[in-house]
Coordinates of C-alpha atoms in Angstrom, one line a residue:
M212 CA 34.1 -59.4 18.5
A213 CA 37.0 -57.7 20.4
A214 CA 34.7 -54.7 20.8
N215 CA 32.4 -57.1 22.7
D216 CA 35.2 -57.6 25.2
L217 CA 36.3 -61.0 23.8
K218 CA 39.9 -62.0 23.3
V219 CA 40.4 -62.6 19.6
L220 CA 43.3 -63.7 17.5
L221 CA 43.4 -63.0 13.7
I222 CA 45.7 -65.2 11.7
D223 CA 46.5 -63.7 8.2
S224 CA 47.0 -66.8 6.0
D225 CA 46.7 -64.8 2.7
P226 CA 50.1 -64.1 1.1
Q227 CA 48.6 -60.7 -0.1
G228 CA 48.5 -59.8 3.6
N229 CA 45.5 -57.5 3.4
A230 CA 44.3 -58.3 6.9
T231 CA 47.8 -57.3 8.1
T232 CA 48.0 -54.0 6.4
G233 CA 44.4 -53.3 7.1
L234 CA 45.2 -53.4 10.8
G235 CA 48.1 -51.0 10.3
I236 CA 50.8 -53.7 10.8
S237 CA 53.8 -53.4 8.6
K238 CA 54.8 -56.5 6.5
E239 CA 58.3 -55.2 5.9
T240 CA 59.9 -56.1 9.2
D241 CA 62.1 -58.8 10.8
R242 CA 59.2 -59.8 13.0
P243 CA 58.1 -63.5 12.8
S244 CA 55.0 -64.0 10.6
L245 CA 52.7 -67.0 9.9
Y246 CA 55.4 -68.3 7.5
H247 CA 57.9 -68.6 10.3
V248 CA 55.3 -70.4 12.5
L249 CA 54.4 -72.9 9.8
L250 CA 57.9 -73.5 8.4
G251 CA 60.5 -71.7 10.5
G252 CA 60.0 -73.4 13.8
V253 CA 58.9 -70.2 15.5
A254 CA 56.4 -70.6 18.4
P255 CA 53.0 -69.0 17.7
K256 CA 53.3 -66.9 20.8
E257 CA 56.5 -65.3 19.4
A258 CA 54.7 -64.2 16.2
I259 CA 51.7 -62.6 17.9
V260 CA 51.5 -58.8 17.8
A261 CA 48.9 -56.6 19.5
T262 CA 46.8 -54.3 17.4
E263 CA 45.4 -50.9 18.3
V264 CA 42.1 -52.6 19.0
E265 CA 42.0 -53.8 22.6
G266 CA 41.6 -57.5 22.8
L267 CA 42.6 -58.1 19.2
D268 CA 45.9 -59.8 18.4
L269 CA 47.4 -60.7 15.0
I270 CA 49.7 -63.3 13.5
S271 CA 50.7 -61.5 10.3
A272 CA 51.4 -62.5 6.7
D273 CA 54.5 -61.3 4.8
K274 CA 56.0 -61.9 1.4
N275 CA 57.6 -65.2 2.5
L276 CA 54.2 -66.8 2.7
V277 CA 54.0 -66.8 -1.1
G278 CA 56.3 -69.8 -1.2
A279 CA 54.6 -71.7 1.7
N280 CA 52.4 -73.8 -0.6
L281 CA 55.5 -75.3 -2.3
E282 CA 57.4 -75.8 0.9
L283 CA 54.5 -77.4 2.7
V284 CA 54.4 -80.2 0.0
E285 CA 57.5 -81.9 1.3
I286 CA 56.4 -81.9 5.0
P287 CA 54.7 -84.9 6.6
D288 CA 51.0 -84.3 7.6
R289 CA 51.3 -81.1 5.6
E290 CA 47.5 -80.5 5.8
M291 CA 47.6 -80.5 9.6
R292 CA 50.5 -78.1 10.0
L293 CA 48.6 -75.0 11.1
R294 CA 46.3 -77.0 13.4
D295 CA 49.2 -78.6 15.1
R296 CA 51.3 -75.4 15.4
I297 CA 48.5 -73.3 17.0
A298 CA 47.3 -76.0 19.4
E299 CA 49.2 -74.5 22.2
I300 CA 47.5 -71.1 22.0
R301 CA 43.9 -72.2 21.1
D302 CA 42.8 -71.8 24.7
D303 CA 44.3 -68.4 25.1
Y304 CA 41.5 -66.9 22.9
Q305 CA 37.7 -67.1 22.7
F306 CA 37.8 -66.8 18.9
I307 CA 40.6 -67.4 16.4
L308 CA 39.8 -66.1 12.9
I309 CA 41.9 -67.2 9.9
D310 CA 41.8 -65.0 6.8
C311 CA 42.3 -67.3 3.8
P312 CA 43.7 -66.6 0.4
P313 CA 41.2 -66.5 -2.5
A314 CA 42.3 -70.0 -3.7
L315 CA 41.7 -73.6 -2.7
D316 CA 45.4 -74.3 -2.0
L317 CA 47.4 -75.8 0.8
L318 CA 47.2 -72.7 2.9
T319 CA 43.4 -72.7 2.7
L320 CA 43.3 -76.5 3.3
N321 CA 45.4 -76.0 6.4
A322 CA 43.1 -73.2 7.6
M323 CA 40.0 -75.4 7.1
I324 CA 41.5 -78.3 9.0
A325 CA 42.5 -76.0 11.9
A326 CA 39.0 -74.5 12.0
N327 CA 35.8 -75.6 13.5
S328 CA 33.7 -73.7 11.0
V329 CA 33.9 -71.7 7.8
L330 CA 32.5 -68.2 7.3
V331 CA 32.0 -67.5 3.6
P332 CA 31.8 -63.9 2.5
I333 CA 30.4 -63.6 -1.0
Q334 CA 29.8 -60.7 -3.3
C335 CA 26.4 -60.7 -4.9
E336 CA 27.7 -61.4 -8.4
F337 CA 27.2 -64.4 -10.8
F338 CA 30.8 -65.6 -10.7
A339 CA 30.7 -65.7 -6.9
L340 CA 27.9 -68.2 -7.1
E341 CA 30.1 -70.4 -9.3
G342 CA 33.0 -70.2 -6.8
I343 CA 30.9 -71.1 -3.8
S344 CA 29.8 -74.4 -5.3
G345 CA 33.5 -75.3 -5.6
L346 CA 34.1 -74.3 -2.0
M347 CA 31.2 -76.5 -0.8
D348 CA 32.6 -79.5 -2.7
T349 CA 36.0 -78.9 -1.0
I350 CA 34.4 -78.8 2.4
D351 CA 32.6 -82.1 1.8
R352 CA 35.9 -83.7 0.7
I353 CA 37.7 -82.4 3.8
R354 CA 34.9 -84.0 6.0
D355 CA 35.3 -87.3 4.2
S356 CA 39.0 -87.5 3.6
F357 CA 40.2 -86.1 7.0
N358 CA 37.2 -87.2 9.2
H359 CA 36.9 -83.5 10.2
S360 CA 33.5 -82.3 11.3
I361 CA 33.9 -78.8 9.9
E362 CA 30.7 -76.7 9.7
V363 CA 29.6 -73.8 7.6
E364 CA 29.3 -71.0 10.1
G365 CA 27.3 -68.9 7.6
I366 CA 27.2 -67.2 4.2
L367 CA 27.8 -63.5 4.4
L368 CA 26.6 -61.2 1.7
T369 CA 29.1 -58.4 1.1
M370 CA 29.2 -55.3 -1.1
Y371 CA 25.4 -55.5 -0.9
D372 CA 23.5 -53.0 -3.0
D373 CA 19.7 -53.7 -2.9
R374 CA 19.1 -51.2 -5.7
T375 CA 20.3 -53.7 -8.3
N376 CA 18.3 -56.7 -9.6
L377 CA 21.4 -58.9 -9.7
T378 CA 22.1 -58.3 -6.0
R379 CA 18.5 -59.3 -5.1
Q380 CA 18.6 -62.3 -7.4
V381 CA 21.9 -63.7 -6.0
A382 CA 20.7 -63.1 -2.5
N383 CA 17.5 -65.0 -3.2
D384 CA 19.3 -67.9 -4.8
L385 CA 21.7 -68.2 -1.9
K386 CA 18.8 -68.1 0.7
E387 CA 16.9 -70.7 -1.3
F388 CA 19.9 -73.1 -1.4
F389 CA 21.5 -72.5 2.0
G390 CA 18.4 -71.4 4.0
E391 CA 19.3 -70.4 7.6
K392 CA 23.0 -70.6 6.8
V393 CA 22.8 -67.2 5.2
F394 CA 23.4 -64.5 7.8
D395 CA 20.6 -62.0 8.3
T396 CA 23.3 -59.3 8.4
V397 CA 24.5 -58.0 5.1
I398 CA 27.6 -55.8 4.5
P399 CA 26.6 -52.8 2.3
R400 CA 28.7 -51.2 -0.4
S401 CA 30.4 -48.3 1.5
V402 CA 33.0 -45.7 0.7
R403 CA 34.1 -45.7 4.4
L404 CA 34.6 -49.4 4.3
A405 CA 36.7 -49.1 1.2
E406 CA 38.8 -46.2 2.7
A407 CA 39.6 -47.7 6.0
P408 CA 42.3 -50.2 4.9
S409 CA 44.3 -47.5 3.2
F410 CA 44.6 -45.8 6.6
G411 CA 45.6 -49.1 8.3
K412 CA 42.6 -49.0 10.5
P413 CA 39.6 -51.4 11.0
I414 CA 36.3 -49.7 10.3
L415 CA 35.4 -49.6 14.0
V416 CA 38.4 -47.4 14.6
Y417 CA 38.3 -45.4 11.3
D418 CA 34.6 -44.5 11.4
P419 CA 32.6 -46.3 14.2
R420 CA 29.4 -44.6 13.3
S421 CA 29.4 -45.6 9.6
R422 CA 26.9 -48.0 8.1
G423 CA 29.8 -50.4 7.5
A424 CA 30.8 -50.4 11.2
E425 CA 27.2 -50.9 12.3
S426 CA 26.9 -53.9 9.9
Y427 CA 30.0 -55.6 11.3
I428 CA 28.9 -55.0 14.9
K429 CA 25.6 -56.6 14.0
L430 CA 27.4 -59.5 12.3
A431 CA 29.5 -60.1 15.4
K432 CA 26.4 -60.2 17.6
E433 CA 24.7 -62.6 15.2
I434 CA 27.7 -65.0 15.3
L435 CA 27.9 -64.8 19.1
A436 CA 24.1 -65.6 19.3
H437 CA 24.7 -68.6 17.1
E438 CA 27.5 -69.7 19.3
Q439 CA 25.4 -69.4 22.4
T440 CA 22.6 -71.4 20.8
R441 CA 25.1 -74.1 19.8
Q442 CA 26.5 -74.3 23.3
L443 CA 23.1 -74.6 24.9
A444 CA 22.1 -77.3 22.4
Q445 CA 25.3 -79.3 23.3
G446 CA 24.6 -78.9 27.0
T447 CA 21.2 -80.5 26.6
R448 CA 22.4 -83.6 24.8

């Protein structure tokens, strides 16, 4: 998206901090992180760092975020914490992406309530199908319990290998259940995609001509096309 000349903020809400290290940002510094924004009274603008990708900023994760789930429990309106804290910077960016932990915990709940929509990356494996059903139930509960009209932006098939029967079967099952919510773009299994994070570089910097980079460029364009269609539909109401 940043490569399409949009101003983008990535918030790393996963205590593992893979999005942070994958962009070449150190987690072992005194710089404020998402933890300090959520629980330390630090203004979001003070935690934002620029990445080497023009137009892409980051609020990083660090080891302190591991304890955030426990500390958030004691805070009033704990589910709304992230939404309220980033309200002052929402209009500074055309897209804010929140990378969630692989768990349906308070950090993930905060991300979903702060977000307008959820993008679900899913590996084409059996256990991933089980996990997505739990995620859909959670989204429905958030809509009902918090009166929050969050949408499913799309289902993204990742580590896609069309040479295997399982991949094709899982893809077919998802398309049968979710229909047009499954992105046309798929992210292939790729050595270059796997290598890029170890060099602290996004794939568009590490190898912009690789299949993986081309796939993510295509995905960004598909999301932007959906957004344009949505805005046109809202304008005609």
